PDB file of C-alpha atoms in Angstrom:
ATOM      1  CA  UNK A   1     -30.930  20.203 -14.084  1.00  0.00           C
ATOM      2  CA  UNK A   2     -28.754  18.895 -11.498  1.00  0.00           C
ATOM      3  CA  UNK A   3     -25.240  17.948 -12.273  1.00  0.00           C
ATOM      4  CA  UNK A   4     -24.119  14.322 -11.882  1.00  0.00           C
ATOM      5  CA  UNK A   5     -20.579  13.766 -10.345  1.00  0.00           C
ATOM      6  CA  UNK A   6     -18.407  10.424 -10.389  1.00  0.00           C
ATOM      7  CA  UNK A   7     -18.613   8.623  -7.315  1.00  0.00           C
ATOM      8  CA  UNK A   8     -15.389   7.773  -4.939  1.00  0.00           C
ATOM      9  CA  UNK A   9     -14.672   5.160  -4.915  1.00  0.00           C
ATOM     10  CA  UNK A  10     -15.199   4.343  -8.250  1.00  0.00           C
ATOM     11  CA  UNK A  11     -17.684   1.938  -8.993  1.00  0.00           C
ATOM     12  CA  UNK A  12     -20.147   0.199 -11.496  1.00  0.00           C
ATOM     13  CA  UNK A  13     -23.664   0.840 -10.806  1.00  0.00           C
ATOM     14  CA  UNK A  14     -27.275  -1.714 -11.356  1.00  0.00           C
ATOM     15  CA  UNK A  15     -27.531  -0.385 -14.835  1.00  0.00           C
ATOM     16  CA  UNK A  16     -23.862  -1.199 -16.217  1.00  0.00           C
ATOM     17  CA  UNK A  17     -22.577   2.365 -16.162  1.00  0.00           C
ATOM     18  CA  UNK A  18     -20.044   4.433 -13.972  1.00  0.00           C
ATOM     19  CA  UNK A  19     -21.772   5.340 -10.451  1.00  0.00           C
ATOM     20  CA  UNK A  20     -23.013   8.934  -9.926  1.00  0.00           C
ATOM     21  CA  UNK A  21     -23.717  10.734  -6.874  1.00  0.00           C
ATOM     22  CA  UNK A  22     -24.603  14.574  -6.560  1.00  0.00           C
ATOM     23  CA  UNK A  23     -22.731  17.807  -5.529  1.00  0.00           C
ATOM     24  CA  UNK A  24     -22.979  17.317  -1.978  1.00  0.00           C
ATOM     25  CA  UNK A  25     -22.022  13.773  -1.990  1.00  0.00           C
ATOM     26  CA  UNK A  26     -19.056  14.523  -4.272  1.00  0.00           C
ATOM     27  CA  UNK A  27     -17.902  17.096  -1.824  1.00  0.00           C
ATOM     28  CA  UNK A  28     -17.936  15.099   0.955  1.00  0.00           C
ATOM     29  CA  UNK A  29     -15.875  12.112  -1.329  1.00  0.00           C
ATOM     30  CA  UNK A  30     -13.539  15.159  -2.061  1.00  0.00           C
ATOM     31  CA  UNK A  31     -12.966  15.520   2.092  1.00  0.00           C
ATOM     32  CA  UNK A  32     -12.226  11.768   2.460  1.00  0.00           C
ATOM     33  CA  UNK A  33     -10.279  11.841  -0.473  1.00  0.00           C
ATOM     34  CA  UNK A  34      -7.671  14.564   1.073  1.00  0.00           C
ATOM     35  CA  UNK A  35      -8.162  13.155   4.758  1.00  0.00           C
ATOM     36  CA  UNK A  36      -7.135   9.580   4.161  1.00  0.00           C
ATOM     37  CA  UNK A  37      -4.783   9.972   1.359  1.00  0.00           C
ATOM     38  CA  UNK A  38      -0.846   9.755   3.022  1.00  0.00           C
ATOM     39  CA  UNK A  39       1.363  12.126   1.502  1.00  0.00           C
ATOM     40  CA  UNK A  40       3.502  10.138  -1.116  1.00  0.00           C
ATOM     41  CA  UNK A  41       1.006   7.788  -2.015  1.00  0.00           C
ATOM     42  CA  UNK A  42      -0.344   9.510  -5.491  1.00  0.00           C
ATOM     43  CA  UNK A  43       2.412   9.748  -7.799  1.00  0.00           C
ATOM     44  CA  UNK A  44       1.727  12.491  -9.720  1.00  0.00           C
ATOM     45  CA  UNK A  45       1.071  14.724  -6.879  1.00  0.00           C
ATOM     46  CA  UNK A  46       3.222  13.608  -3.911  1.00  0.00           C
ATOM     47  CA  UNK A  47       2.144  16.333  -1.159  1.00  0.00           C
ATOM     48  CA  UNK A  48      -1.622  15.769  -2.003  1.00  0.00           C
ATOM     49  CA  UNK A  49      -3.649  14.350   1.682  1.00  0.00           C
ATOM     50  CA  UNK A  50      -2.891  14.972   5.084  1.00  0.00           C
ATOM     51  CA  UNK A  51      -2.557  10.874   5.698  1.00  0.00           C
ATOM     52  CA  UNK A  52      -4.606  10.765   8.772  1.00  0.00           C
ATOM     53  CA  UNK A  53      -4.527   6.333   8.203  1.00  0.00           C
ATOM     54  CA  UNK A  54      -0.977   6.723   9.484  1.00  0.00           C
ATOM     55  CA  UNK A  55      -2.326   7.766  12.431  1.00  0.00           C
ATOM     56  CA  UNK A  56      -4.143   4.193  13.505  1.00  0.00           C
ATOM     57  CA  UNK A  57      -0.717   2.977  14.709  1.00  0.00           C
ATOM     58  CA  UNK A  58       0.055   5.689  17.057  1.00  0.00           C
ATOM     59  CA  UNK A  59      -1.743   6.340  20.741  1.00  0.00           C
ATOM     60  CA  UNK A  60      -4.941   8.003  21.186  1.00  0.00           C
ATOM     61  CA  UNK A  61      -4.811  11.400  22.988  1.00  0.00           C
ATOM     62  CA  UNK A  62      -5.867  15.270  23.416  1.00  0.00           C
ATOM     63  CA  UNK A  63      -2.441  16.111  22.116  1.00  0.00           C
ATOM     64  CA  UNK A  64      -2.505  14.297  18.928  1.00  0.00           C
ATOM     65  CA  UNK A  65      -6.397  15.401  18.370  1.00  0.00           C
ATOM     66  CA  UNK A  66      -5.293  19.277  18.504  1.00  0.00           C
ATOM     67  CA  UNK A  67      -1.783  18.258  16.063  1.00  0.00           C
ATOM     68  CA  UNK A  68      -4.580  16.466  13.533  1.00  0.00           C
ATOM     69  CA  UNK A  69      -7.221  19.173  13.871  1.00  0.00           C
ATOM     70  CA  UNK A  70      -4.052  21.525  12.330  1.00  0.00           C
ATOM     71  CA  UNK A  71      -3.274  19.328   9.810  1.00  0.00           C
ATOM     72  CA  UNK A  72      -6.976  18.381   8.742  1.00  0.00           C
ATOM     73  CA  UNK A  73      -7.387  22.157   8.715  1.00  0.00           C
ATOM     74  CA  UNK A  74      -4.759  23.326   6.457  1.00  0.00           C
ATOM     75  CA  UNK A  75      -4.560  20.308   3.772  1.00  0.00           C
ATOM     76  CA  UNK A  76      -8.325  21.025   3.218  1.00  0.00           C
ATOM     77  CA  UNK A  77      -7.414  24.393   2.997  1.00  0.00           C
ATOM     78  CA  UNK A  78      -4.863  23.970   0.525  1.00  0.00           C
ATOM     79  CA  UNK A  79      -6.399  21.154  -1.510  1.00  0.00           C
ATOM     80  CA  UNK A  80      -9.804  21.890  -2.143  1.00  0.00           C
ATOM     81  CA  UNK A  81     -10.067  25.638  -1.519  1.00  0.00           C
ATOM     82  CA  UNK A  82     -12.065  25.826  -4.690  1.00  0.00           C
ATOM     83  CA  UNK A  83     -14.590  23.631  -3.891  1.00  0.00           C
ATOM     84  CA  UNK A  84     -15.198  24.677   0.078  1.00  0.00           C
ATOM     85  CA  UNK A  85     -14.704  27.456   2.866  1.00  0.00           C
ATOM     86  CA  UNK A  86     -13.658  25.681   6.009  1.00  0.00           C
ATOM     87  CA  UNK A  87     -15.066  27.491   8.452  1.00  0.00           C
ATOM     88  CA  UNK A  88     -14.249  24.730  11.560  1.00  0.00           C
ATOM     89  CA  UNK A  89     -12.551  21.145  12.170  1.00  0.00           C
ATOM     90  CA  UNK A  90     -13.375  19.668  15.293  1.00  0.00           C
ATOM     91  CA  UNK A  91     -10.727  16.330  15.936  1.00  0.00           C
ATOM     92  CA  UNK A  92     -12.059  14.246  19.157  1.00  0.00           C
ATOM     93  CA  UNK A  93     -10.222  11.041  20.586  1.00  0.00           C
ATOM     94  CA  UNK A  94     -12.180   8.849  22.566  1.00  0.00           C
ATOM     95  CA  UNK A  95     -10.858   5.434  23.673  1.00  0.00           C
ATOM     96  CA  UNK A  96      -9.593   3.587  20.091  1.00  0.00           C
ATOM     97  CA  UNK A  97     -11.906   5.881  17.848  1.00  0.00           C
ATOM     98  CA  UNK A  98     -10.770   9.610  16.592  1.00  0.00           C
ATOM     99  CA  UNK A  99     -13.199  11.856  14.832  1.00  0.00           C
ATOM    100  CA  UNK A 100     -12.874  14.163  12.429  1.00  0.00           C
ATOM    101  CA  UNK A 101     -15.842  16.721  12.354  1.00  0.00           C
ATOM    102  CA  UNK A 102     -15.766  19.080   9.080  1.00  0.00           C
ATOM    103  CA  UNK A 103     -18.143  22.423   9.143  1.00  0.00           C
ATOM    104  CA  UNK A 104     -17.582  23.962   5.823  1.00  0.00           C
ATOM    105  CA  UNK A 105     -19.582  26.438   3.261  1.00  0.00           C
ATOM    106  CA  UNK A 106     -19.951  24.886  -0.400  1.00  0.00           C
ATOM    107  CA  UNK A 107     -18.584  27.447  -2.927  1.00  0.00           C
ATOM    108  CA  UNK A 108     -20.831  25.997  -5.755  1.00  0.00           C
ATOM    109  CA  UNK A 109     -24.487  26.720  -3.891  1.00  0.00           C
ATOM    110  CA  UNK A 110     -23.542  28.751  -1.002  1.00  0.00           C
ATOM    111  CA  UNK A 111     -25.110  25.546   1.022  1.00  0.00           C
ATOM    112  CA  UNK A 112     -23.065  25.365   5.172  1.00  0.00           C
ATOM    113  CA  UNK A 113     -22.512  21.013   5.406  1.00  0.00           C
ATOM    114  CA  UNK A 114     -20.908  19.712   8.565  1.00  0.00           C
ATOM    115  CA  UNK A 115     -19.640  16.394   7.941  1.00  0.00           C
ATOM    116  CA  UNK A 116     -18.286  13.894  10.378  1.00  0.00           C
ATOM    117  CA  UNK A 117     -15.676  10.857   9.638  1.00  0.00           C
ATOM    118  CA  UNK A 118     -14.680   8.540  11.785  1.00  0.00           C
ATOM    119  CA  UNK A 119     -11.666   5.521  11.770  1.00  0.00           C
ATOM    120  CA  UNK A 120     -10.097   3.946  14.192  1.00  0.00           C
ATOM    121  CA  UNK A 121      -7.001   5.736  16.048  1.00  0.00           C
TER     122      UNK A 121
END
């Protein structure tokens, strides 16, 4: 029987009740979670993201794709080593748009993901 997770962001579903998603969806909610959450912003745990929305007001380059593929790297590293094995981040900058691409072994099933997440630079 397959395991139903809370979905991110936190919703109310059709039926009345708290959204669900599965395991590979909650992963993936777990990645956006860390990526997009600025150090500072959760109270209880102040060094928990890498903050990559503080990036949209500085200029799209190589230089600050390879200093975010570093930090991606390491705060999903340190944050969810439980969950995943990172096994490659891949950061692209193309005109206003940076990418994030996320290739990564589940720990729960054993199951290789690549993920890609996109925002504006």
């Amino acid at each position: 029987m397959d395991m139903a997770y809370i979905n991110y962001p936190f919703f109310i579903d059709g039926r009345g009740r708290t959204a669900t998603t599965d395991r590979n969806q909650h992963v993936r909610q777990m990645i956006e979670q860390v990526l997009f959450t600025n150090p500072g912003e959760r109270v209880n745990r102040p060094d928990f993201g890498c903050g990559l929305r503080r990036l949209v007001f500085m200029p799209n380059s190589q230089p600050l794709a390879a200093a975010t593929q570093v930090l991606v790297k390491s705060a999903l590293q340190q944050w969810l080593q439980n969950e995943i094995q990172v096994e490659r981040v891949e950061v692209t900058a193309f005109d206003d748009t940076l990418t994030v691409t996320v290739a990564y072994i589940n720990r729960d099933n054993g199951q290789r993901q690549v993920d890609q997440f996109t925002g504006p630079a």
